[in-house]
Structures are given as C-alpha cells and as structure tokens.
GROMACS .gro file of C-alpha atoms in nm:
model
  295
    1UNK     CA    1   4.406  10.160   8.223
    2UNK     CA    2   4.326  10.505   8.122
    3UNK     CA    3   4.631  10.782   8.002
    4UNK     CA    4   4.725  10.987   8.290
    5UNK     CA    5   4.736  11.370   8.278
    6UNK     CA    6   4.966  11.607   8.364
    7UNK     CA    7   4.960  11.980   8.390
    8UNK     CA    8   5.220  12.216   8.489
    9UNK     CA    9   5.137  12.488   8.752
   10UNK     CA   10   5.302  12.816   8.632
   11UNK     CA   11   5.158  13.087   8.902
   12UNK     CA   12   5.282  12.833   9.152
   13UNK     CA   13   5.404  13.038   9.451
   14UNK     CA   14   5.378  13.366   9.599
   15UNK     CA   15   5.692  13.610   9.557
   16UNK     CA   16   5.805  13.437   9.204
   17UNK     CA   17   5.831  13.593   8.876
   18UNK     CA   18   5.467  13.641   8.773
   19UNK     CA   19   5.452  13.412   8.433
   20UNK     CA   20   5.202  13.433   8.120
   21UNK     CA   21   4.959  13.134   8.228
   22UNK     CA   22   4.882  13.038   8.555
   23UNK     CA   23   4.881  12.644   8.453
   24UNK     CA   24   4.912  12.408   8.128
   25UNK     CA   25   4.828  12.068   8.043
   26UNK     CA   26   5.142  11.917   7.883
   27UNK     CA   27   5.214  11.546   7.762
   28UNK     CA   28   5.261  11.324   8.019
   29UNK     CA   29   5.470  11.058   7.769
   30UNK     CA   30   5.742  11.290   7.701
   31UNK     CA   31   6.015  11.423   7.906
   32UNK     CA   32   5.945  11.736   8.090
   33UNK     CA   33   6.181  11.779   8.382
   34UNK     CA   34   6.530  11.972   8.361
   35UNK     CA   35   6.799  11.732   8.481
   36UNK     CA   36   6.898  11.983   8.730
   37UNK     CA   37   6.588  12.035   8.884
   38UNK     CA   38   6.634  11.943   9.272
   39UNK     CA   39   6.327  11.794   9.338
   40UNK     CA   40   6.484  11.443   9.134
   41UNK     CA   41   6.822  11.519   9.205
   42UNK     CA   42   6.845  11.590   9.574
   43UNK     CA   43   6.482  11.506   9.659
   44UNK     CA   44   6.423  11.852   9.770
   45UNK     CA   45   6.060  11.941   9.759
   46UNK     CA   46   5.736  11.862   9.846
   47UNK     CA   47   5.393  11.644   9.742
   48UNK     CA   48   5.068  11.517   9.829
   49UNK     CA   49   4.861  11.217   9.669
   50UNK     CA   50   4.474  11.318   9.701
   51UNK     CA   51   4.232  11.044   9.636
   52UNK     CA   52   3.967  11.061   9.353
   53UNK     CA   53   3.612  10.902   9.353
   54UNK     CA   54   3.390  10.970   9.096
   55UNK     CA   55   3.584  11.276   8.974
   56UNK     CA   56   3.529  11.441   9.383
   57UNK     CA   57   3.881  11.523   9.479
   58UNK     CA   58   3.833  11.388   9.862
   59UNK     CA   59   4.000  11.560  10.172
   60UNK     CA   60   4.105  11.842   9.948
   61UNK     CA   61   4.133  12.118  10.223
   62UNK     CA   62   4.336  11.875  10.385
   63UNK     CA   63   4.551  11.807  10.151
   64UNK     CA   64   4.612  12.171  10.058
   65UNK     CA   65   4.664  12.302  10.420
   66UNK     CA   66   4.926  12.014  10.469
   67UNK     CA   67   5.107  12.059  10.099
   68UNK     CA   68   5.124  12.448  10.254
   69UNK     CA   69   5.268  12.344  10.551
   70UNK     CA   70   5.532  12.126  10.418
   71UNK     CA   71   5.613  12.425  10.203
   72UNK     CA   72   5.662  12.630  10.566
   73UNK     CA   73   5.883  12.325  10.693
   74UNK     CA   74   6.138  12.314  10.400
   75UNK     CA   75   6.108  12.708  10.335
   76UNK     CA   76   6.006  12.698  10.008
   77UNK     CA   77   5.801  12.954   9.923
   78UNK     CA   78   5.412  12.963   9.990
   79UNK     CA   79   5.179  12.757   9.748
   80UNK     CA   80   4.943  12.995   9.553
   81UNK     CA   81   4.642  12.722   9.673
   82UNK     CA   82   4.389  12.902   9.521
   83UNK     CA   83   4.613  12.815   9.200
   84UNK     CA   84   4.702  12.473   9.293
   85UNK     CA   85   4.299  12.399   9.318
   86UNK     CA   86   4.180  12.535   9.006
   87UNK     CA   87   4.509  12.293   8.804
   88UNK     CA   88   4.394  12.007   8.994
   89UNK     CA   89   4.051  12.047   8.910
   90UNK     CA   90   4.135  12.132   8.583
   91UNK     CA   91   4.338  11.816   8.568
   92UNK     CA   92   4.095  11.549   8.707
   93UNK     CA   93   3.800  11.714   8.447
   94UNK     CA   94   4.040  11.606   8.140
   95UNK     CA   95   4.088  11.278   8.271
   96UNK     CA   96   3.877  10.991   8.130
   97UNK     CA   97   3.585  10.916   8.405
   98UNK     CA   98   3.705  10.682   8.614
   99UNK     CA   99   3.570  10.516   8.963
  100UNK     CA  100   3.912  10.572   9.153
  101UNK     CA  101   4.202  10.838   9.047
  102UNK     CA  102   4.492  10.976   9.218
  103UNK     CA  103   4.529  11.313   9.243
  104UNK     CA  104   4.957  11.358   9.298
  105UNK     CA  105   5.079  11.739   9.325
  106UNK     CA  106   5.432  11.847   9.376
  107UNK     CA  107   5.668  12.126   9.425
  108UNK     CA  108   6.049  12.157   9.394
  109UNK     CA  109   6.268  12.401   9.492
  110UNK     CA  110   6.342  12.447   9.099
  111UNK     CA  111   6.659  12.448   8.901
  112UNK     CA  112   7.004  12.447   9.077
  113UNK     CA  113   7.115  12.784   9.160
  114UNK     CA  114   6.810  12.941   9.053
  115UNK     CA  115   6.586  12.788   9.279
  116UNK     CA  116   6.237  12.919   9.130
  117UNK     CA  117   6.004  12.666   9.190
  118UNK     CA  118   5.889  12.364   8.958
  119UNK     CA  119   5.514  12.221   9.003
  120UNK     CA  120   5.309  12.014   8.884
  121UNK     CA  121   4.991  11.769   8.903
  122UNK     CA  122   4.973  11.423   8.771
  123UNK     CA  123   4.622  11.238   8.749
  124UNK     CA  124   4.616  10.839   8.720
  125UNK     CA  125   4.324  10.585   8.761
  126UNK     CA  126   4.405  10.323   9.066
  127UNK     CA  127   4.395  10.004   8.944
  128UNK     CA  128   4.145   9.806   9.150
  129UNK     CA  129   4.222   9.472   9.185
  130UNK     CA  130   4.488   9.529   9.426
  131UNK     CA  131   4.333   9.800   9.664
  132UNK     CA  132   4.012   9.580   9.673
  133UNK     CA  133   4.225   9.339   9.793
  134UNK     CA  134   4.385   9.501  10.063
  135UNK     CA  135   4.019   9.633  10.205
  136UNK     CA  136   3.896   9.306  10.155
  137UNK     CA  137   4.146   9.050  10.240
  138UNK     CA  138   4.397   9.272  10.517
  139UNK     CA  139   4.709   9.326  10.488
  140UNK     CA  140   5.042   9.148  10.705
  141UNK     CA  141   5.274   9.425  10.829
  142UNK     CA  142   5.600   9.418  11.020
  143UNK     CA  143   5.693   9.673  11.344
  144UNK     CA  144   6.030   9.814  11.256
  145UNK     CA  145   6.181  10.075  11.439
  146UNK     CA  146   6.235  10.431  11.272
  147UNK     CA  147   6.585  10.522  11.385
  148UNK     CA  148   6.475  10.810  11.581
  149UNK     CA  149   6.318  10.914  11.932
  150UNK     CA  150   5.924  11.008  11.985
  151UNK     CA  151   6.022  11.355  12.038
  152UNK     CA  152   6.263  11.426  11.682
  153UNK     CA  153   6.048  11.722  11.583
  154UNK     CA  154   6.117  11.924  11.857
  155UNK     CA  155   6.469  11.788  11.931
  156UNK     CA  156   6.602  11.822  11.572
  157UNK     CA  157   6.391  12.017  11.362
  158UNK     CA  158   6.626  12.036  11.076
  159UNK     CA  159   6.572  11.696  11.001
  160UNK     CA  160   6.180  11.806  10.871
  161UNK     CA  161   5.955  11.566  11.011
  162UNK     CA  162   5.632  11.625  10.984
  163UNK     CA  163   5.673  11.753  10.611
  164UNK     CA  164   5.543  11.523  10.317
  165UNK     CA  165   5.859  11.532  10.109
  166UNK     CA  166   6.023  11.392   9.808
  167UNK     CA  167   6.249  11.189   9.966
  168UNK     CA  168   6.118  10.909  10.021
  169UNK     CA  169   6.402  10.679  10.002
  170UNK     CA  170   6.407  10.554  10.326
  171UNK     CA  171   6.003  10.463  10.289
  172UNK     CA  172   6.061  10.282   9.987
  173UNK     CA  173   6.315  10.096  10.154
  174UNK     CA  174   6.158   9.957  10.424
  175UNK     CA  175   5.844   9.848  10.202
  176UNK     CA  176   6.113   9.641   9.982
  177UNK     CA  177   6.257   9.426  10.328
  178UNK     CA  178   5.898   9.443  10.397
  179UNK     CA  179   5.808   9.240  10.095
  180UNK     CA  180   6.113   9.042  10.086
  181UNK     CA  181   6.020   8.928  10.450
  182UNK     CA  182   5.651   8.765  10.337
  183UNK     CA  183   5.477   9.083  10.435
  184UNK     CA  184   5.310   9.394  10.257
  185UNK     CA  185   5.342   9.709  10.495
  186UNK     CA  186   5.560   9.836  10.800
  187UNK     CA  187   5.483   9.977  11.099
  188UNK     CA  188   5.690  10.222  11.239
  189UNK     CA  189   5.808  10.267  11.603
  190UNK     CA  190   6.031  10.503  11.807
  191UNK     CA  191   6.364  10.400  11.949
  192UNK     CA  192   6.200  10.489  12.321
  193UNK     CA  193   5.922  10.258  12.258
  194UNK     CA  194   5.657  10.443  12.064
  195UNK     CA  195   5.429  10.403  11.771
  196UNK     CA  196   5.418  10.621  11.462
  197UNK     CA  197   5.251  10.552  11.086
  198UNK     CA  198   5.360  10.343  10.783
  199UNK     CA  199   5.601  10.454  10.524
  200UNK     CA  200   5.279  10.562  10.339
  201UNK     CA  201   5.008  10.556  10.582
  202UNK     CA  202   4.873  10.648  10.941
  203UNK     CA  203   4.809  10.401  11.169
  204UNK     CA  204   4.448  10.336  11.327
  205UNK     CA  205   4.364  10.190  11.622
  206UNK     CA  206   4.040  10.005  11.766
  207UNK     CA  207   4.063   9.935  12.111
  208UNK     CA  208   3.704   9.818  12.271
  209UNK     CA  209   3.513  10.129  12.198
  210UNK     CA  210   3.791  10.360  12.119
  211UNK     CA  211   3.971  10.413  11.831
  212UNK     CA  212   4.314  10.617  11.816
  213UNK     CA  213   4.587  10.751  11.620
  214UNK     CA  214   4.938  10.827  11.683
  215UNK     CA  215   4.972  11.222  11.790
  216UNK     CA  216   5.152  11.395  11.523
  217UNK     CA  217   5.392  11.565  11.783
  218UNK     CA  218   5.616  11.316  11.711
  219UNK     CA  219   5.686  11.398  11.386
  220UNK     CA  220   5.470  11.221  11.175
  221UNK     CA  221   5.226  11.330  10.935
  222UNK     CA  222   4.896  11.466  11.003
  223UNK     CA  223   4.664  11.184  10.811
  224UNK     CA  224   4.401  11.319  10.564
  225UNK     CA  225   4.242  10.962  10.534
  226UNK     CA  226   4.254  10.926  10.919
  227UNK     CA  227   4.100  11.221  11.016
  228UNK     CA  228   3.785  11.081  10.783
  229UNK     CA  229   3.809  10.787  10.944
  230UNK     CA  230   3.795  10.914  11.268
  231UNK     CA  231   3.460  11.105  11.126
  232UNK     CA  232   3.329  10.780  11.025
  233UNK     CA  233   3.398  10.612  11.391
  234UNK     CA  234   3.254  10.888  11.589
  235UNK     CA  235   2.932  10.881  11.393
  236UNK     CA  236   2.939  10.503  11.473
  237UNK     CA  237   2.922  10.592  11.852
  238UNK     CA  238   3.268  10.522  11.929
  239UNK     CA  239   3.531  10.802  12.074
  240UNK     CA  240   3.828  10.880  11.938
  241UNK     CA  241   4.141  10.980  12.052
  242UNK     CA  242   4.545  11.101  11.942
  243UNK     CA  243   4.802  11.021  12.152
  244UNK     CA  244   5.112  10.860  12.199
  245UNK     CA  245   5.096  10.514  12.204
  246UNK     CA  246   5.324  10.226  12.331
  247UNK     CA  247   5.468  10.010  12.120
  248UNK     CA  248   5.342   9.708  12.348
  249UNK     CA  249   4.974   9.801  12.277
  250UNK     CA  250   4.968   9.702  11.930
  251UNK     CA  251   4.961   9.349  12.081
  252UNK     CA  252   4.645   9.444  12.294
  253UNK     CA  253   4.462   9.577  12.002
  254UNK     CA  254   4.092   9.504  11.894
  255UNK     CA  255   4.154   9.577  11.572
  256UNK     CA  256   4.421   9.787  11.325
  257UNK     CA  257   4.430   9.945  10.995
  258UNK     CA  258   4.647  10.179  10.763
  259UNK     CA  259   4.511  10.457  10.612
  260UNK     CA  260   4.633  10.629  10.308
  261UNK     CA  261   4.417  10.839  10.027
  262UNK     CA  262   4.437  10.567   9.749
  263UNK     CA  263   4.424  10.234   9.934
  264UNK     CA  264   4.194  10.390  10.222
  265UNK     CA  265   4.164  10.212  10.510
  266UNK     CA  266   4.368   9.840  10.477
  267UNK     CA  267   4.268   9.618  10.793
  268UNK     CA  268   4.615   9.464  10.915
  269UNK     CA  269   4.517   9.098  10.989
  270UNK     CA  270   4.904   8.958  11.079
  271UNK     CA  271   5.156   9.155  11.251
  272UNK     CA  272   5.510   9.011  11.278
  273UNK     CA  273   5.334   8.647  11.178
  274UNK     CA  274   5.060   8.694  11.464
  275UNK     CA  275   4.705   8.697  11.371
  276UNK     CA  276   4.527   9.047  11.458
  277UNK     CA  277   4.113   9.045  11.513
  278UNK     CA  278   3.959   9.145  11.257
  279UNK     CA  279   3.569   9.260  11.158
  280UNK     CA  280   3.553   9.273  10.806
  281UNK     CA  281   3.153   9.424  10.847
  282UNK     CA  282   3.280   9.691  11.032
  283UNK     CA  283   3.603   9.785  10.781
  284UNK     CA  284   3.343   9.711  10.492
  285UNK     CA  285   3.140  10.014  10.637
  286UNK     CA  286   3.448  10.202  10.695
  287UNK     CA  287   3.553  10.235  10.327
  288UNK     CA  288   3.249  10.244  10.184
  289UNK     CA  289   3.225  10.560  10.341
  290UNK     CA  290   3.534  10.675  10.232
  291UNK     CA  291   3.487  10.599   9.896
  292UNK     CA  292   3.163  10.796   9.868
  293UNK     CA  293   3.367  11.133  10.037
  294UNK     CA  294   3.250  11.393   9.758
  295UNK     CA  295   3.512  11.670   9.912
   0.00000   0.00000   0.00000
C-alpha cells in the first residue's frame, strides 16, 4: 500500500482568526492532534469520505454541499469550501497514483474552551481485494432497528440527524454484532416500521422497473454515491424514486444494494439468512460506471 497524506486546512472557516497559510501538508506518521481537541474527545465535529478514481475526486460538489450542511446542523462555523477544495486537491496530487483513494476531510469544533476549529484531509489508497469482493460476490446484511421513529429530525432536532458526524460509535457498533452474527452490513429500520441506510451507506432499491431510496426526511443522510446511482439507473430506462419505505418491502424486493463512496455500490445477496435476487450484469454495469465518475 502506498503512504497516506495528510494536510492541515488553516483558512478553514469563515469568522476565525485569519492565519499565515491557508493549508499545509504535515506528516501523517507522527502525532498531530491536541489531546483536548473535541473532535476525539467528545466526537464533536464533522467529516466526509470522497471517493478517488484515477486521481478525479468523484461527487465532489456533493460532498462539499453536505460537509457545509453538517457544519449548519452542529453550528460550527461555515466551511471556507473554496479552501477545503483547493487542500483536497492539493492532497490527492501528492499522493502516489493510485486506481482507488479515499478522500476523508474533517472538522472539529477545536480545542476545549477555545473552540476555533481543527481541519484536516487525509488521502489513502483502498485496498482492492476486499471492495472487489463486495461488488463482485454481495454482501449478507442484517435489518436492525435504529432506536428511533421515521420522523426524529423534525421531532428532536437536537439529536442532529441528518449531519455526517464524528460520532460514530453507535455505527461501529452495530457493524461489530453484525460481523459477530455471520454477516457483513446492517440495515437500518425505524421503530414505526420504516427503512433508513446502513451505518455507512444508503440503501438502494430495485423493484421491477423502479429503483428507490429512502427519503432523507427521516433523518438520514443525503447519499453522494446514490444520487450517481440513481443517474446511472435513469439512463438505463428505469425511474427512480425517494420515499419512505416499509420495512416489509425489503422482502418484496427485485434486487438491493448499499452504496457508499469507497465500496460503491455492494449488491446485498442474503438478508437475515434469506437469499435476495441478484443480477450481477446489471451491478457489474452499475459500478463500472461509478468507478469511471471523473467529478
């Protein structure tokens, strides 16, 4: 595998103390957080993971206009994006060519009672054997409910749904049981019967001629991969839809994937130990046009 990079954004923000440089590459093998930062302490801050191909940062805007509105949900204060792009572009050029990177950018609310912001971007080749295996071979997932009811956001906004944040606990968690119960991913529902995304995914469904995703109403993320997907579908000559969907129609399902900006689109071929259909021409398509996304 190649060496990651790393480079700190200084001119991170709007309304903090203007600094010398607006980024800087530093060394990714030495320690370069305070221990009182907040975004490792209390998980309080905010990221994105942007897939690479061929050194083309793909679904950038999206990823931006989603890091910025995380940044609105927490109150931290507004990305400088035209900053953020130029450090991640900067950052992906002095990587080593590589066929798939990630592209991970974060934000924290900064130092304990200071509170000025702390950013960086971290660049890291995907190691292929096991994505290739997920598009190739599926994936088994479980359905596990969430905790929460299909309308959280609105109910309880405090809790921050809808926001890609650092605490990700609870995600990690439920891939762990998920593992240590013979399968690889989860599916999340609603406690009134609803379906959501995967701890690090959206969900995509294929019914006949149809495919949909979960509406992000209900307080999940807005999916960068999925809305390419969707893109790729619709030139196929199938419609597309978001809304909510029952938890019961998972079970009627022509076919079901999870999307996410590294792994791309993962067919789910067992869910809860029952076989789901499957065409591996059509998913072949899929992220073959995902992987050759130049934006």
């Amino acid at each position: 595998m190649t060496t990651p990079v790393l480079f700190f954004v200084d001119d991170l923000a709007e309304g903090v103390p203007q600094p010398a440089t607006r980024f800087h590459e530093a060394d990714p093998s030495v320690p370069q957080l305070h221990i009182t930062d907040l975004g490792p302490t209390r998980g309080d801050g905010i990221f994105e993971t942007a897939g690479v191909a061929n050194g083309h940062v793909q679904a950038f805007d999206a990823h931006l206009r989603r890091f910025a509105k995380s940044a609105a949900i927490l109150g931290l204060p507004a990305p400088k994006l035209d900053v953020w792009r130029d450090a991640i572009l900067a950052a992906v050029a002095a990587h080593a060519p590589v066929t798939q990177a990630g592209a991970k950018f974060i934000m924290t609310r900064g130092l304990e009672d200071v509170e000025i912001p702390t950013g960086w971007v971290y660049i890291f080749e995907i190691e292929q054997a096991a994505v290739t295996d997920a598009r190739t071979n599926g994936i088994k997932v479980l359905v596990l409910d969430r905790g929460y009811r299909s309308d959280i956001a609105q109910t309880a906004p405090w809790l921050l749904q809808g926001a890609k944040t650092l605490s990700y606990g609870l995600n990690q968690a439920t891939q762990r049981w998920a593992k240590d119960h013979g399968a690889d991913d989860v599916i999340f529902t609603t406690t009134d019967g609803f379906v959501l995304e995967g701890p690090h995914a959206s969900l995509v469904i294929k019914k006949g001629n149809t495919i949909i995703t979960p509406a992000t109403d209900q307080g999940i993320l807005e999916g960068t991969t999925q809305s390419s997907t969707f893109a790729f579908f619709e030139s196929e000559g199938f419609s597309t839809e978001y809304r909510q969907v029952r938890t019961e129609e998972l079970a009627e399902a022509d076919g079901l994937w999870l999307a996410s900006s590294t792994r791309l689109a993962a067919p789910i071929v067992e869910m809860d130990g029952a076989p789901v259909p499957h065409d591996a021409d059509l998913t072949a398509r899929l992220n073959a046009a995902l992987l050759a996304r130049t934006e």
